[in-house]
Coordinates of C-alpha atoms in Angstrom, one line a residue:
M1 CA 80.3 -12.3 -49.9
N2 CA 76.8 -11.5 -48.8
K3 CA 74.2 -10.7 -51.4
L4 CA 73.1 -7.0 -51.2
E5 CA 69.4 -6.7 -50.6
F6 CA 69.2 -3.0 -50.8
T7 CA 70.7 -0.4 -53.1
A8 CA 71.4 3.3 -52.8
G9 CA 68.1 5.3 -52.8
D10 CA 66.0 2.5 -51.3
F11 CA 63.7 3.3 -48.4
V12 CA 64.2 0.8 -45.5
V13 CA 62.9 0.4 -42.0
Y14 CA 65.3 -0.1 -39.1
P15 CA 63.2 -1.2 -36.1
A16 CA 64.7 1.2 -33.5
H17 CA 64.7 4.3 -35.8
G18 CA 61.9 3.8 -38.3
V19 CA 62.1 4.8 -42.0
G20 CA 65.5 5.7 -43.4
R21 CA 67.1 5.8 -46.9
V22 CA 70.1 3.8 -48.0
E23 CA 72.6 6.5 -49.0
G24 CA 75.1 4.0 -50.3
I25 CA 77.1 0.8 -49.7
E26 CA 80.6 1.3 -48.2
T27 CA 83.5 -1.0 -47.7
H28 CA 85.8 -0.5 -44.7
H29 CA 88.9 -2.3 -43.6
I30 CA 88.6 -2.9 -39.8
A31 CA 91.2 -4.9 -37.8
G32 CA 92.5 -6.6 -41.0
Q33 CA 89.0 -7.5 -42.2
T34 CA 86.9 -6.1 -45.0
V35 CA 83.4 -5.1 -43.9
T36 CA 80.6 -4.0 -46.3
L37 CA 78.1 -1.6 -44.7
Y38 CA 74.8 0.0 -45.6
A39 CA 74.9 3.7 -44.9
I40 CA 71.4 4.6 -43.9
T41 CA 70.3 8.2 -43.2
F42 CA 67.4 9.2 -41.0
E43 CA 66.4 12.7 -42.0
K44 CA 64.3 13.5 -38.9
E45 CA 67.1 12.5 -36.4
R46 CA 69.9 13.9 -38.6
M47 CA 71.6 10.6 -38.2
T48 CA 73.5 8.2 -40.4
L49 CA 73.5 4.5 -39.3
K50 CA 76.0 2.0 -40.7
V51 CA 74.8 -1.6 -40.7
P52 CA 77.0 -4.4 -41.8
V53 CA 75.5 -6.1 -44.8
G54 CA 75.9 -9.5 -43.1
K55 CA 74.0 -8.4 -40.0
A56 CA 71.3 -6.5 -41.8
K57 CA 68.7 -9.3 -41.5
D58 CA 69.5 -10.0 -37.9
S59 CA 69.2 -6.4 -37.0
G60 CA 65.7 -6.3 -38.3
L61 CA 66.5 -4.1 -41.3
R62 CA 63.7 -4.5 -43.8
R63 CA 62.0 -3.1 -46.9
L64 CA 59.0 -0.8 -46.5
S65 CA 55.8 -2.6 -45.7
S66 CA 53.5 -3.7 -48.6
K67 CA 50.4 -1.7 -49.2
D68 CA 48.5 -4.7 -47.8
R69 CA 50.4 -4.6 -44.5
I70 CA 49.7 -0.8 -44.2
K71 CA 46.0 -1.5 -44.8
V72 CA 46.1 -4.0 -41.9
A73 CA 47.7 -1.3 -39.8
L74 CA 45.0 1.2 -40.7
D75 CA 42.3 -1.4 -40.0
T76 CA 44.0 -2.0 -36.6
L77 CA 43.5 1.8 -35.8
Q78 CA 39.8 1.3 -36.3
G79 CA 39.6 -1.6 -33.8
R80 CA 38.6 -1.2 -30.1
S81 CA 41.2 0.1 -27.8
R82 CA 42.7 -2.6 -25.5
A83 CA 43.9 -0.4 -22.7
R84 CA 44.7 -2.7 -19.9
R85 CA 44.6 -2.0 -16.2
A86 CA 48.2 -2.9 -15.7
M87 CA 50.5 -0.4 -14.1
W88 CA 51.6 2.3 -16.4
S89 CA 55.3 1.5 -16.2
R90 CA 54.6 -2.1 -17.4
R91 CA 52.3 -0.9 -20.2
A92 CA 54.8 1.8 -21.2
Q93 CA 57.5 -0.9 -21.6
E94 CA 55.2 -3.0 -23.7
Y95 CA 54.3 0.0 -25.9
E96 CA 58.0 0.9 -26.4
A97 CA 58.7 -2.7 -27.4
K98 CA 55.9 -2.6 -30.0
I99 CA 57.2 0.7 -31.4
N100 CA 60.8 -0.7 -31.6
S101 CA 59.6 -3.9 -33.2
G102 CA 59.3 -1.8 -36.4
D103 CA 56.1 -3.7 -37.3
P104 CA 53.4 -1.2 -38.5
V105 CA 50.6 -3.3 -37.1
S106 CA 52.1 -3.4 -33.6
I107 CA 52.8 0.4 -33.8
A108 CA 49.2 1.0 -34.9
E109 CA 48.0 -0.9 -31.8
V110 CA 50.0 1.6 -29.6
V111 CA 48.5 4.6 -31.5
R112 CA 45.0 3.1 -31.2
D113 CA 45.4 2.3 -27.5
L114 CA 46.8 5.7 -26.6
Y115 CA 44.6 7.9 -28.8
R116 CA 42.5 10.4 -26.9
G117 CA 39.5 12.1 -28.6
S118 CA 38.6 15.6 -27.6
D119 CA 35.9 14.3 -25.3
Q120 CA 38.3 12.1 -23.4
P121 CA 40.5 12.9 -20.4
D122 CA 44.0 14.3 -21.1
Q123 CA 47.0 12.0 -21.3
S124 CA 49.9 12.1 -19.0
Y125 CA 53.1 13.5 -20.3
S126 CA 54.7 10.1 -20.8
E127 CA 51.5 8.7 -22.6
R128 CA 51.6 11.7 -24.9
Q129 CA 55.3 11.1 -25.6
I130 CA 54.8 7.4 -26.5
Y131 CA 51.7 8.2 -28.6
Q132 CA 53.6 10.9 -30.6
A133 CA 56.5 8.6 -31.1
A134 CA 54.2 5.8 -32.4
L135 CA 52.1 8.2 -34.6
E136 CA 55.3 9.7 -36.1
R137 CA 56.8 6.2 -36.8
L138 CA 53.6 5.0 -38.4
A139 CA 53.1 8.2 -40.4
R140 CA 56.7 8.0 -41.8
E141 CA 56.2 4.5 -43.1
L142 CA 52.7 5.3 -44.5
A143 CA 54.2 8.4 -46.2
A144 CA 57.0 6.4 -47.8
V145 CA 54.7 3.6 -49.0
E146 CA 52.0 6.0 -50.3
K147 CA 54.6 8.5 -51.7
I148 CA 53.0 11.4 -49.8
D149 CA 54.6 13.8 -47.3
E150 CA 54.7 13.0 -43.6
G151 CA 52.2 15.7 -42.7
K152 CA 49.5 14.3 -45.1
A153 CA 50.2 10.8 -43.7
T154 CA 49.7 12.0 -40.1
E155 CA 46.5 13.8 -41.1
R156 CA 45.2 10.6 -42.7
L157 CA 46.0 8.5 -39.6
E158 CA 44.3 11.1 -37.4
A159 CA 41.3 11.1 -39.7
V160 CA 41.0 7.3 -39.3
L161 CA 41.3 7.7 -35.5
T162 CA 38.7 10.5 -35.2
K163 CA 36.2 8.7 -37.4
T164 CA 36.6 5.6 -35.2
A165 CA 36.2 7.6 -32.0
A166 CA 33.1 9.3 -33.2

């Protein structure tokens, strides 16, 4: 039997969906086998995901980032934007891959690269969508780590971005 890494009530990060909360550990009998699953809820998406305990690590399920890792992500927001001249479709794929990696520093790179100050030209619809997705994902993890609400976390991220752009 696999060792349980998470218990009910733990906040976890699932790369493709961001921060969720372990609601419980369930045992199901499927095709003559007993399978133990983590039931993880994602409030924002109104979704429950069930991940087999044995596959949790392979799926990328992890604990919240440490405060140090979040600090590295916030420092990344203050770095210089590395917007490349590649075609948008190629960059969009790279940005999506970074967001879905679940790594807060990679997500911070996307937020930084797609951030537009009030003095900069507007973003295209798809740039705005990816920026919002990355900002939301980073804010959710920051909120969970700092034990603040998501709105405050978003404000904090935007404050770092505006300070940097100024």
